[in-house]
Amino acid sequence: MSLPTVTLVAPGSPAAAAGLMAGDEVLRLNGQVPRDIIEWRFLADEADVDLEIRRGNVELQIDVAKAEGQPLGAEVESAVFDRVRTCDNHCEFCFIYQLPKGLRKSLYLKDDDYRLSFLYGNFTTLTRFTEADLERVITERLSPLHVSIHATDPDIRSRMLKNPRGGMSLRWLRALLDNGITVHGQIVVCPGVNDGAILDDTLAGVLDQYPELASIACVPLGLSRFNKEPAMRMHTLPEAEAVIDTVHDWQDIFLATLGHRMVLAADEYYLMAGRPFPDAETYAGFDMHEDGIGMARTFAMEFTGEVDAPVGPQSGFFAWVDGAPAAGYRAPRNPAGDTGLRGCASSSADGGVDGGGVILRPRADAPIGILTGEFGAKILQPLIAQLGRDDIRVIPVANEFFGGNTAVTGLMVGEDLARVLADEPMTHRYLLPDVCLSEGRFLDGLTVDSLPRAVSVLPTNGIALRHALGLPASGSPTSTMETAR
Ligand code: SF4
């Protein structure tokens, strides 16, 4: 059990007025020891909060005068103060097993904690879920939750999770649904394991046993070059096409029987198959946006001005690992708190550094390079082409660090960016989406400061990109959604 440590006290807030300070460790809140940020919020929502804190070696009592429901005005360091519940599965497709050695420790933690499912949209298999957890979820209405299904056949699910409890643990899914908890499901599709007829059976099982599910995301397994599981491999083109066809067939069935499409295929499948993305209506509110479902569609809508606010955050590998609950339980990806729209958010210098150490400051009208993963490039290139501007180009960054099929932008690392940027002109402006950063660091531990060219870090959405390119707030170009092949 670690103590909640205050990281920020909002000026003018009740906490600030009462004298709470960053660095204070909270021993008790209204006489209770909160286990996680959920309990913290419940307790802090009360009127007149009593805090027992430790400041250095001194224990103090701080009484905060506030109204019920008024924000306390203090943020704490992590989302879970007792231990994060780790998973007892050993899935062959687990990406954590495919990380190279030597990355920061937090990246290797295999969580299977319903609280992180509620807070961050992490998927839980429910193999460690308990009666007490169910009671808490129901009592505190921790909804929605996100559950990994993979297969509804108990034997196949147990095999995929490499856990004998895998077959039975979906009984908790039934209990959650029986108690009105909204649950989004996920199927990680592994070719030759749970695709084809098994995917059909799984979706039939969903219709039969779990029709109250809010949605199901079919996502391809992620494979790095460090994969050691011989049965795990990338989809072939026909396999990727078959997944899309299966999903579309089942959408029709679900729509006819339940009134909504239920199952959606990840954007990666459409990119792999070179097929157009479904229209916005198919995504029915983009509930699974953070799971890579409909991100391409929403990015185009944002970029072309069809919507005037970002649809939602885009999560990379960092959804919670470095997890300060700064805003909406999210760690700031870019600690400077700067969108990059005012210039370079990433380094003390505003320009690249030439071989002699001279800082080159890109002019405001310098040509622009947009850095993105190979999948991101397929989405961006048609949108940028519609602008008809030869001073803006998309720079795909091949992921050689992880290799395999890791073409998503959220897995871009500093080493690959440095390699690509070293060959780019020093006087150009470079834009980098923040989805590949956590507190200014890439997955490989490098920072934006270490890149050979200055980059402007942007929130990962079409509106931020539009602003950064100096385009008007809305209007043209029109949103046609092709993928570049
Ligand atoms: S449940 Fe998730 S974290 Fe655990 S082994 Fe499987 S993929 Fe990895």
JSON list of C-alpha atoms in Angstrom, two decimals, residues 87-89 91 112 123-129 146-150 157 161 163 165-166 169-170 172:
[
{"chain": "A", "resi": 87, "resn": "CYS", "atom": "CA", "xyz": [-2.90, -10.91, -14.35]},
{"chain": "A", "resi": 88, "resn": "ASP", "atom": "CA", "xyz": [-2.41, -14.62, -13.87]},
{"chain": "A", "resi": 89, "resn": "ASN", "atom": "CA", "xyz": [-2.68, -15.40, -17.56]},
{"chain": "A", "resi": 91, "resn": "CYS", "atom": "CA", "xyz": [-1.40, -15.31, -23.34]},
{"chain": "A", "resi": 112, "resn": "ASP", "atom": "CA", "xyz": [-5.75, -7.31, -14.86]},
{"chain": "A", "resi": 123, "resn": "PHE", "atom": "CA", "xyz": [-9.22, -4.69, -20.72]},
{"chain": "A", "resi": 124, "resn": "THR", "atom": "CA", "xyz": [-9.64, -7.22, -17.94]},
{"chain": "A", "resi": 125, "resn": "THR", "atom": "CA", "xyz": [-10.07, -10.95, -18.41]},
{"chain": "A", "resi": 126, "resn": "LEU", "atom": "CA", "xyz": [-11.91, -11.27, -15.06]},
{"chain": "A", "resi": 127, "resn": "THR", "atom": "CA", "xyz": [-9.82, -14.34, -14.14]},
{"chain": "A", "resi": 128, "resn": "ARG", "atom": "CA", "xyz": [-8.96, -12.67, -10.82]},
{"chain": "A", "resi": 129, "resn": "PHE", "atom": "CA", "xyz": [-12.32, -11.03, -10.28]},
{"chain": "A", "resi": 146, "resn": "HIS", "atom": "CA", "xyz": [-13.90, -3.40, -20.64]},
{"chain": "A", "resi": 147, "resn": "VAL", "atom": "CA", "xyz": [-13.59, -7.18, -20.82]},
{"chain": "A", "resi": 148, "resn": "SER", "atom": "CA", "xyz": [-11.35, -9.35, -22.99]},
{"chain": "A", "resi": 149, "resn": "ILE", "atom": "CA", "xyz": [-13.42, -12.15, -24.45]},
{"chain": "A", "resi": 150, "resn": "HIS", "atom": "CA", "xyz": [-11.26, -13.65, -27.23]},
{"chain": "A", "resi": 157, "resn": "ARG", "atom": "CA", "xyz": [-10.56, -19.16, -24.00]},
{"chain": "A", "resi": 161, "resn": "LEU", "atom": "CA", "xyz": [-5.21, -17.19, -21.76]},
{"chain": "A", "resi": 163, "resn": "ASN", "atom": "CA", "xyz": [-5.15, -20.28, -17.58]},
{"chain": "A", "resi": 165, "resn": "ARG", "atom": "CA", "xyz": [-9.75, -20.21, -14.95]},
{"chain": "A", "resi": 166, "resn": "GLY", "atom": "CA", "xyz": [-10.12, -18.61, -18.38]},
{"chain": "A", "resi": 169, "resn": "SER", "atom": "CA", "xyz": [-14.31, -16.43, -15.59]},
{"chain": "A", "resi": 170, "resn": "LEU", "atom": "CA", "xyz": [-16.83, -15.18, -18.14]},
{"chain": "A", "resi": 172, "resn": "TRP", "atom": "CA", "xyz": [-18.47, -12.68, -14.04]}
]
